[in-house]
PDB file of C-alpha atoms in Angstrom:
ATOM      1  CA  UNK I 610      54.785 123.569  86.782  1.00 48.00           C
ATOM      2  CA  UNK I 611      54.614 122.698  90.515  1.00 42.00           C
ATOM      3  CA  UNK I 612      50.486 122.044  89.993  1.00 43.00           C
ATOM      4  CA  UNK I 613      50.867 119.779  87.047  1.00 48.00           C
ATOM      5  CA  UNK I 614      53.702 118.195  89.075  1.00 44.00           C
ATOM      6  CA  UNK I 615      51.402 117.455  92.227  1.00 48.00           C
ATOM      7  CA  UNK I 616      48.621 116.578  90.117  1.00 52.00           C
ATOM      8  CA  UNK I 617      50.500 114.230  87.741  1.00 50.00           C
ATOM      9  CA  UNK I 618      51.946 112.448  91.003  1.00 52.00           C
ATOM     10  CA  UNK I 619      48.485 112.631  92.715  1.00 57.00           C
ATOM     11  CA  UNK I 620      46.510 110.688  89.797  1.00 56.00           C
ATOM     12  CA  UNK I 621      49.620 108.130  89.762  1.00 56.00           C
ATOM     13  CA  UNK I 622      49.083 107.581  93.004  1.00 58.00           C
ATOM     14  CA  UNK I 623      45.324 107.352  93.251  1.00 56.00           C
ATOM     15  CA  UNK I 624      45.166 104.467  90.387  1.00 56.00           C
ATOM     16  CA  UNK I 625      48.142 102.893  92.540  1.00 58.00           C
ATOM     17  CA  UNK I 626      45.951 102.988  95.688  1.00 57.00           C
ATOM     18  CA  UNK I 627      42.851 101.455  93.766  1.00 52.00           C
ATOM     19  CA  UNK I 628      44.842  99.019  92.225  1.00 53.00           C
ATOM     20  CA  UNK I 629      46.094  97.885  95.751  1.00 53.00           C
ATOM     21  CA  UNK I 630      43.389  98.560  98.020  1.00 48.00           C
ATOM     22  CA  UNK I 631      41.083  96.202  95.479  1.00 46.00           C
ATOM     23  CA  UNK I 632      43.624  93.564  94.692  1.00 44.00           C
ATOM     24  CA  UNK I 633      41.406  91.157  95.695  1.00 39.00           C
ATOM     25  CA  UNK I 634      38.657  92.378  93.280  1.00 39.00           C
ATOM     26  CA  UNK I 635      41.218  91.972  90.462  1.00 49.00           C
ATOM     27  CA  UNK I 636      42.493  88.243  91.753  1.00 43.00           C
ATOM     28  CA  UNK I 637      38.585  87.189  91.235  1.00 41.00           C
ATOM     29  CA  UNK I 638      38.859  87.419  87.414  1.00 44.00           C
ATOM     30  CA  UNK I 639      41.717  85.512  87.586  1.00 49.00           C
ATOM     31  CA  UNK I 640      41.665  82.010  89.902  1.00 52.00           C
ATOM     32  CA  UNK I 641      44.608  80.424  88.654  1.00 62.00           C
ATOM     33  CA  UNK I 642      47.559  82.700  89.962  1.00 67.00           C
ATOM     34  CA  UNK I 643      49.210  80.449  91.925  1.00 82.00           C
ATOM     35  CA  UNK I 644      50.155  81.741  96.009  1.00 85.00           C
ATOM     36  CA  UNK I 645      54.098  82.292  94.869  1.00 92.00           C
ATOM     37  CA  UNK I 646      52.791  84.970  92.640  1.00 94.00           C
ATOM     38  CA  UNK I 647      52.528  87.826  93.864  1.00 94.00           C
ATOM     39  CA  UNK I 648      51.795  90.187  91.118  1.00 93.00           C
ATOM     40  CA  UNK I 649      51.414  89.284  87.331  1.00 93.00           C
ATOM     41  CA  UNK I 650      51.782  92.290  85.218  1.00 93.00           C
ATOM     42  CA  UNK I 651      50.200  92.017  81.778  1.00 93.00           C
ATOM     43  CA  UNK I 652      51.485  88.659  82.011  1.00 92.00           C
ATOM     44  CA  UNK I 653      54.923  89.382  83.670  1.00 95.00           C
ATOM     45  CA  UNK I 654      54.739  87.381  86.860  1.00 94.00           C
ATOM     46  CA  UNK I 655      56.602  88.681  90.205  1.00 96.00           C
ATOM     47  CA  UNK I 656      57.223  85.686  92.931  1.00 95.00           C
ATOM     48  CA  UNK I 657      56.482  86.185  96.254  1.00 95.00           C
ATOM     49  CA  UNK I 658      59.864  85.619  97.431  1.00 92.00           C
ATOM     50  CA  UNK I 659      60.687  88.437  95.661  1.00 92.00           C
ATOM     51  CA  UNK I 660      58.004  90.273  97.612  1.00 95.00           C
ATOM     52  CA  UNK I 661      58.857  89.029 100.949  1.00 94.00           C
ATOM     53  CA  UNK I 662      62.372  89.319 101.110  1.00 91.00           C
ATOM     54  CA  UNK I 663      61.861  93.357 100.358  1.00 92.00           C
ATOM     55  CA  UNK I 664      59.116  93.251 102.764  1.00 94.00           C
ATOM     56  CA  UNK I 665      61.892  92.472 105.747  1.00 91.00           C
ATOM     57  CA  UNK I 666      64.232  94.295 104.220  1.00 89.00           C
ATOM     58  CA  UNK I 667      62.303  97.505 104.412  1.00 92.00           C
ATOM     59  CA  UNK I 668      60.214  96.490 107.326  1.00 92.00           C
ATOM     60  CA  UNK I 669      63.670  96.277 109.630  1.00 89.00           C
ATOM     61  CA  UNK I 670      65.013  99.437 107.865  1.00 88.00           C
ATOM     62  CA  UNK I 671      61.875 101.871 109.349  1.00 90.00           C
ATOM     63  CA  UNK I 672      62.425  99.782 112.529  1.00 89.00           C
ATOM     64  CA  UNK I 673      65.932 101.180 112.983  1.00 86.00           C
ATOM     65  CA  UNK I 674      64.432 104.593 112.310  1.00 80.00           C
ATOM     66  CA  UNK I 675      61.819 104.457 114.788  1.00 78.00           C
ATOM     67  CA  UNK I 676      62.135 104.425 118.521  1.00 75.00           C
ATOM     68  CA  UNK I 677      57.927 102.198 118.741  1.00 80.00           C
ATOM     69  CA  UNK I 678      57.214  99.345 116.846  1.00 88.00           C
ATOM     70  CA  UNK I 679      55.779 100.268 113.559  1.00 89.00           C
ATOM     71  CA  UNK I 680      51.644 100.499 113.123  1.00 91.00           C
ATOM     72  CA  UNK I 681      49.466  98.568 110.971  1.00 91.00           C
ATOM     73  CA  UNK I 682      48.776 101.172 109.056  1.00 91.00           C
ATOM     74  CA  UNK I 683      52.265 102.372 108.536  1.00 92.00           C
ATOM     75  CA  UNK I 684      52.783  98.041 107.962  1.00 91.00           C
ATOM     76  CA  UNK I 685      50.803  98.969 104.847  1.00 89.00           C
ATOM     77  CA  UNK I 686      52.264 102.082 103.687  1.00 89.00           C
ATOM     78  CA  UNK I 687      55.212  99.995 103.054  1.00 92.00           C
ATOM     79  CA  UNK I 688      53.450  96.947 101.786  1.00 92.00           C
ATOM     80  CA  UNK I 689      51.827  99.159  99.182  1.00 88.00           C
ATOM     81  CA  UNK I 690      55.005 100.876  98.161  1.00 89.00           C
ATOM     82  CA  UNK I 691      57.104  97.896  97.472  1.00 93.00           C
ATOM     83  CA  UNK I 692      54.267  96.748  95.138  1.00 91.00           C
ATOM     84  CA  UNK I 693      53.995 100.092  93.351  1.00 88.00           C
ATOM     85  CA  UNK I 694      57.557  99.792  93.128  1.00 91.00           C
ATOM     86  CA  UNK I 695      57.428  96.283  91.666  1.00 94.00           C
ATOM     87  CA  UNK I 696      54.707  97.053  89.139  1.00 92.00           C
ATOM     88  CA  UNK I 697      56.632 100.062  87.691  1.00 93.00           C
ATOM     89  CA  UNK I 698      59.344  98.288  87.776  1.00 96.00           C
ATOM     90  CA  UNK I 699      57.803  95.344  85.554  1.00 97.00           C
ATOM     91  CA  UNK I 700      56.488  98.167  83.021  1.00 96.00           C
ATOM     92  CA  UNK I 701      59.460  99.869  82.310  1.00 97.00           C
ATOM     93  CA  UNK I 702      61.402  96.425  81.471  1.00 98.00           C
ATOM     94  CA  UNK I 703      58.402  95.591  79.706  1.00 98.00           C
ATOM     95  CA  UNK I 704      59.744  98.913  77.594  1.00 97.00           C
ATOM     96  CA  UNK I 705      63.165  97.728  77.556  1.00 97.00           C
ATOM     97  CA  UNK I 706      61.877  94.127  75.993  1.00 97.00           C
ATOM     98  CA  UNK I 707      60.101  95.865  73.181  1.00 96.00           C
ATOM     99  CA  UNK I 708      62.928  98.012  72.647  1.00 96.00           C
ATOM    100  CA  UNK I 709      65.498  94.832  72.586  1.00 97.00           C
ATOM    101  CA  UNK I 710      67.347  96.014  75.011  1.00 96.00           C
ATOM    102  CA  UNK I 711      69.877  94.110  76.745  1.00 95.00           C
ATOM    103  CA  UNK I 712      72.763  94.116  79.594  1.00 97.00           C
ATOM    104  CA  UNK I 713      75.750  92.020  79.482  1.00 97.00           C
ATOM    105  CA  UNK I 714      76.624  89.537  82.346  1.00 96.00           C
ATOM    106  CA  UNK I 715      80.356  91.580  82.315  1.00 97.00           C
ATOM    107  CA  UNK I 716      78.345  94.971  82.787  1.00 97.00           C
ATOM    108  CA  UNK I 717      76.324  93.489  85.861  1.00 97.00           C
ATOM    109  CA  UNK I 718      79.952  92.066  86.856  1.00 97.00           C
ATOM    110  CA  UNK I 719      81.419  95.521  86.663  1.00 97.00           C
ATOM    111  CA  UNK I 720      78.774  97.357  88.189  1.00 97.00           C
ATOM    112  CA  UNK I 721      78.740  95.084  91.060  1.00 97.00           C
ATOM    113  CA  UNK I 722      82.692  94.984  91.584  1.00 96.00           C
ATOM    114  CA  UNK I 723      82.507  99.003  91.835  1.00 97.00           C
ATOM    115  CA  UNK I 724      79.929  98.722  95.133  1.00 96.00           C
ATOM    116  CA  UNK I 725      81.828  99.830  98.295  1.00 95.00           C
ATOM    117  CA  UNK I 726      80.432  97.331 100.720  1.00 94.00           C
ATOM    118  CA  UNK I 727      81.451  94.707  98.153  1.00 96.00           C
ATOM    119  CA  UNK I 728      85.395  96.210  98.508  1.00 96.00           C
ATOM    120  CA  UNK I 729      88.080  95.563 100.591  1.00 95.00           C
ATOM    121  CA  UNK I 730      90.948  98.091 100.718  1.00 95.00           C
ATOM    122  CA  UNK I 731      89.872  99.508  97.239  1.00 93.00           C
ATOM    123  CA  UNK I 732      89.270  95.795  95.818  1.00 95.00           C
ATOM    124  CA  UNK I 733      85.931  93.572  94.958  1.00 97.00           C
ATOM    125  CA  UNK I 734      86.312  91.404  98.059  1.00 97.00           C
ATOM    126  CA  UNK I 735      84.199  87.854  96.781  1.00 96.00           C
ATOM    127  CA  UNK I 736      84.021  86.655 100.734  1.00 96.00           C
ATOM    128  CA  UNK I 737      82.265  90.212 101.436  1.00 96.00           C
ATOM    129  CA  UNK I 738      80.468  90.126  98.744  1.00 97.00           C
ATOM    130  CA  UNK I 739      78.622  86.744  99.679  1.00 96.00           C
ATOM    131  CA  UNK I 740      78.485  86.934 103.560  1.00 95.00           C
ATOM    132  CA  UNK I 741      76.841  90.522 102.510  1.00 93.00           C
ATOM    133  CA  UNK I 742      74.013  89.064 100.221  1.00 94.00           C
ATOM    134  CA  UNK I 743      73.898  86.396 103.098  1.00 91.00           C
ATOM    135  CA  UNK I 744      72.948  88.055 106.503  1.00 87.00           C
ATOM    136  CA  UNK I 745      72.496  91.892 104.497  1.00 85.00           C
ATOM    137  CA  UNK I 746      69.982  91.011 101.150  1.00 85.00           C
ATOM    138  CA  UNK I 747      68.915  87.475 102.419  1.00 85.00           C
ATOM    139  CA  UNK I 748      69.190  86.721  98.386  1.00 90.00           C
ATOM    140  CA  UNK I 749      71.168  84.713  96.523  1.00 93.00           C
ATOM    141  CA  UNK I 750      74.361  86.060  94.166  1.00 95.00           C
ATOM    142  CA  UNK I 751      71.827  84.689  91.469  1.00 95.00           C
ATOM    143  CA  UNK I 752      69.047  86.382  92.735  1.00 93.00           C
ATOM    144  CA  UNK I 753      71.090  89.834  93.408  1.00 95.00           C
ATOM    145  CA  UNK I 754      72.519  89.826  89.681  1.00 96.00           C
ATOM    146  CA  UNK I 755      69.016  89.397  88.538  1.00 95.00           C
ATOM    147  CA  UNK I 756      67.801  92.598  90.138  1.00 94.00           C
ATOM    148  CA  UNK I 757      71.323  94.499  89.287  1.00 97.00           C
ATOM    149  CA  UNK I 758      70.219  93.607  85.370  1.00 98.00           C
ATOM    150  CA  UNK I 759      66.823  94.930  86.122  1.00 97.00           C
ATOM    151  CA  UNK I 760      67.901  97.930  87.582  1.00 96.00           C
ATOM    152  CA  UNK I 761      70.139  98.970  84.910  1.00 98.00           C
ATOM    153  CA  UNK I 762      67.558  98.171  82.170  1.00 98.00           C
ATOM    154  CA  UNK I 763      65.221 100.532  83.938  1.00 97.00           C
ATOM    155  CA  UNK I 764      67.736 103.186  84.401  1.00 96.00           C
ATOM    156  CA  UNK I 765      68.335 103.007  80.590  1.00 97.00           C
ATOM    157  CA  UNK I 766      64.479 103.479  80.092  1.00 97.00           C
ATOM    158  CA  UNK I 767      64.407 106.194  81.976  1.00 95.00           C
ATOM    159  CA  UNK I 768      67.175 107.573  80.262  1.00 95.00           C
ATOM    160  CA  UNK I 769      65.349 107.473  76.718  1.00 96.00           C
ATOM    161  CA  UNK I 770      62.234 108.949  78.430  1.00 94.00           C
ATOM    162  CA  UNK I 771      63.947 112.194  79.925  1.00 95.00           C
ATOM    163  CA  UNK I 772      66.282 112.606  76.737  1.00 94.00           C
ATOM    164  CA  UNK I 773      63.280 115.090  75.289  1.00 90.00           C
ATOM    165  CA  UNK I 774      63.661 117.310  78.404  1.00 94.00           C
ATOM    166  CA  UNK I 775      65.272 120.189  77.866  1.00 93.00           C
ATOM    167  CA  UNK I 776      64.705 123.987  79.091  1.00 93.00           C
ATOM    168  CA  UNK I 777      66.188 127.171  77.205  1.00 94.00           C
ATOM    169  CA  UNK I 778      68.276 130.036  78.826  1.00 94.00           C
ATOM    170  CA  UNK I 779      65.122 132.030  77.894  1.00 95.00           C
ATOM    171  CA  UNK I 780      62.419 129.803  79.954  1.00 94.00           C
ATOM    172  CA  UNK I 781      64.922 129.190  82.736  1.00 95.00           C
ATOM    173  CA  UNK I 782      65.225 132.458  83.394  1.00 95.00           C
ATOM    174  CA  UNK I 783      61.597 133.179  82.877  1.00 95.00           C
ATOM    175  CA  UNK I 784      60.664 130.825  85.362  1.00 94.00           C
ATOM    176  CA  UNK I 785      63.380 131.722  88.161  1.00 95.00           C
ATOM    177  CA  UNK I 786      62.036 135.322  87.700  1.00 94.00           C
ATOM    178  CA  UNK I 787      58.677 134.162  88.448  1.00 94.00           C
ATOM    179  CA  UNK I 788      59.057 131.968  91.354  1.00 92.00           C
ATOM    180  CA  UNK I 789      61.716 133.897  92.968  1.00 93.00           C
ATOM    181  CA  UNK I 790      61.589 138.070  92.070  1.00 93.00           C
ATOM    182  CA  UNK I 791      64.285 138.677  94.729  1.00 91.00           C
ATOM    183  CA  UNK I 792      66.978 136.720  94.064  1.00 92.00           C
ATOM    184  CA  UNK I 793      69.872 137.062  91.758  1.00 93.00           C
ATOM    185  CA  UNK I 794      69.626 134.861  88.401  1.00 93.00           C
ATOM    186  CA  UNK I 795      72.704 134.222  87.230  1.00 91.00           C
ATOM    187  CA  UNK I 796      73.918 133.102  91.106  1.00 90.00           C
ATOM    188  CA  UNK I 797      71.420 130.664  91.017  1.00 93.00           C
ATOM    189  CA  UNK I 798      71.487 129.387  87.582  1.00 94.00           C
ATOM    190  CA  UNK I 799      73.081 126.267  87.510  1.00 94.00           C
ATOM    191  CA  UNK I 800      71.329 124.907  90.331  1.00 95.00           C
ATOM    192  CA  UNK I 801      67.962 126.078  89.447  1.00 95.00           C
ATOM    193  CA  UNK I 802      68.793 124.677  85.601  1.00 95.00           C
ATOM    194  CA  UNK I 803      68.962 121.184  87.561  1.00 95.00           C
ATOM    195  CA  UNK I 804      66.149 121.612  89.621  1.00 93.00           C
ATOM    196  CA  UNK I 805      63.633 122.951  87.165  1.00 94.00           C
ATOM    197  CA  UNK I 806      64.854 119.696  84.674  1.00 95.00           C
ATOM    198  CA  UNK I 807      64.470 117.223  87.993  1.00 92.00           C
ATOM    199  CA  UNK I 808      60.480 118.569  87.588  1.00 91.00           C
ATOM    200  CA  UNK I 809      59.872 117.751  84.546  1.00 92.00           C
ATOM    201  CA  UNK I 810      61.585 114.893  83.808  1.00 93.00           C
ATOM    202  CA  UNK I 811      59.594 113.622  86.896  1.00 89.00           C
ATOM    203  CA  UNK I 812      56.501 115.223  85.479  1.00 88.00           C
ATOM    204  CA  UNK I 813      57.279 113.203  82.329  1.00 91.00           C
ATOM    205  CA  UNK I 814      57.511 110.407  84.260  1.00 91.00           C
ATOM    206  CA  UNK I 815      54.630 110.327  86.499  1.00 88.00           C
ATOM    207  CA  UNK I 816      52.650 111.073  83.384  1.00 88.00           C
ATOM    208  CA  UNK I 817      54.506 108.408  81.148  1.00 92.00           C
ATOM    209  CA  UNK I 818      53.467 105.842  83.858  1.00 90.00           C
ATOM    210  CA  UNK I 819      50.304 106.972  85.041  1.00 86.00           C
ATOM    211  CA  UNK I 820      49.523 106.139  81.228  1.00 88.00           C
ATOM    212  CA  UNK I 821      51.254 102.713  81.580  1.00 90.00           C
ATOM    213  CA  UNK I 822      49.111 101.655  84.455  1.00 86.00           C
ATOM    214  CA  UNK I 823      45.747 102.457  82.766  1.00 83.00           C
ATOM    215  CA  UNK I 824      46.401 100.101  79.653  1.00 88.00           C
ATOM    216  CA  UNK I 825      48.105  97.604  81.919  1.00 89.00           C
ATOM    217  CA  UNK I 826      46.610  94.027  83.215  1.00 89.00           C
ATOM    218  CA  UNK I 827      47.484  94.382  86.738  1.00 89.00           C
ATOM    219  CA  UNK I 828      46.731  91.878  89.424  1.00 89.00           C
ATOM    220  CA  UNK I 829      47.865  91.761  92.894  1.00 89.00           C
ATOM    221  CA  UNK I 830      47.217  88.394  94.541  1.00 90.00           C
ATOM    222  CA  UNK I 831      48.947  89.907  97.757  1.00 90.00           C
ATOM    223  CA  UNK I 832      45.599  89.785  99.536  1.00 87.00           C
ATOM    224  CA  UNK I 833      44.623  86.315  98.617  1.00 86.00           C
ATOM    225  CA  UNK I 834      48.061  84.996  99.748  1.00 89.00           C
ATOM    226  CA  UNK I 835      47.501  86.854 103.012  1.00 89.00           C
ATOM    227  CA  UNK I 836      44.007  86.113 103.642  1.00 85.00           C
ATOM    228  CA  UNK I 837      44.969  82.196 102.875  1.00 86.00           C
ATOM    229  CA  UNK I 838      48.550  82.506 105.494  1.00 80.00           C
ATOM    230  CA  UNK I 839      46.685  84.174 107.670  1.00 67.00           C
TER     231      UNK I 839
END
């Protein structure tokens, strides 16, 4: 289980790192992305904007975690995560178009009322809500219901995905026998139940996805915009 894990996640993550690395291979076949496009994902485009304001939101978070000033090379660790995150994040609501699947503007309301740094003394505080998208998100309400509608949608994806995991009492305790002989079973069922259905529903995942990014039209025009910034 743990090998097809790593090796599910590694092949993800090698196609990810080829897309990226030769973005500007993949912008060649197609000249007429325009610089506030970022990404276009079989057709789906991602602004810049989008991009960007992740970029400094991330970029200051590891700042505040790190006594130096960041690398280059850690620069791009990031850069290339937010656009992994950004193309997987464009296929699954891909999957939720072609399922028809929809969120109400009262569910995004709801969800974003029940945010504690939205609250004041147990209450959706409007003021805090705004000055926090403001100085926090550097987005706009608009913007920051957008990716609260997004979110959800790929939550509910995910949701169908994992709902054919499952694991028996018989393989559970199989498994728990094999990968730890010395310890008591039924102590440790419950939380190895959860851990061994984390695996695979991220083995599902990674392989669900790894599939998704070999039929998809991917291209990153990341290093055209930077190349033409400077």
């Amino acid at each position: 289980m743990f090998y097809q894990l790593k090796r599910s996640a590694r092949e993800l993550l090698l196609l990810i790192a080829f897309i990226f690395i030769g973005g500007i291979f993949l912008w060649n076949y197609s000249t007429k992305v325009s610089l506030d496009t970022v990404l276009v994902v079989n057709g789906r485009k991602v602004p810049y904007e989008d991009y960007q304001r992740i970029l400094i939101r991330e970029l200051e978070r590891a700042r505040e975690n790190k006594e130096k000033e960041l690398t280059e090379k850690e620069k791009n660790i990031i850069k290339r995560n937010i656009l992994s995150s950004l193309v997987q994040e464009q296929l699954l609501l891909e999957e939720a178009d072609k399922l028809g699947i929809d969120v109400s503007d009262e569910i995004v309301a709801n969800t974003i009322a029940s945010f504690p740094q939205f609250q004041r003394d147990g209450k959706f505080d409007i003021r805090l809500y705004y000055d926090f998208l403001r100085y926090y998100y550097r987005t706009t309400p608009e913007e920051f219901e957008k990716e609260i509608k997004n979110s959800i949608k790929t939550r509910m994806i995910r949701r169908i995905l994992f709902q054919s995991v499952k694991v028996t009492d018989e393989e559970l305790k199989r498994e728990f026998e094999r990968r730890y002989p010395d310890k008591s079973f039924e102590g440790e069922k419950e939380k190895f139940k959860k851990e061994l259905l984390n695996e695979r529903m991220n083995m599902l995942y990674y392989e669900w996805m790894n599939e998704q990014f070999q039929r998809a039209k991917i291209i990153n025009n990341l290093p055209r915009i930077e190349k033409i910034s400077g």
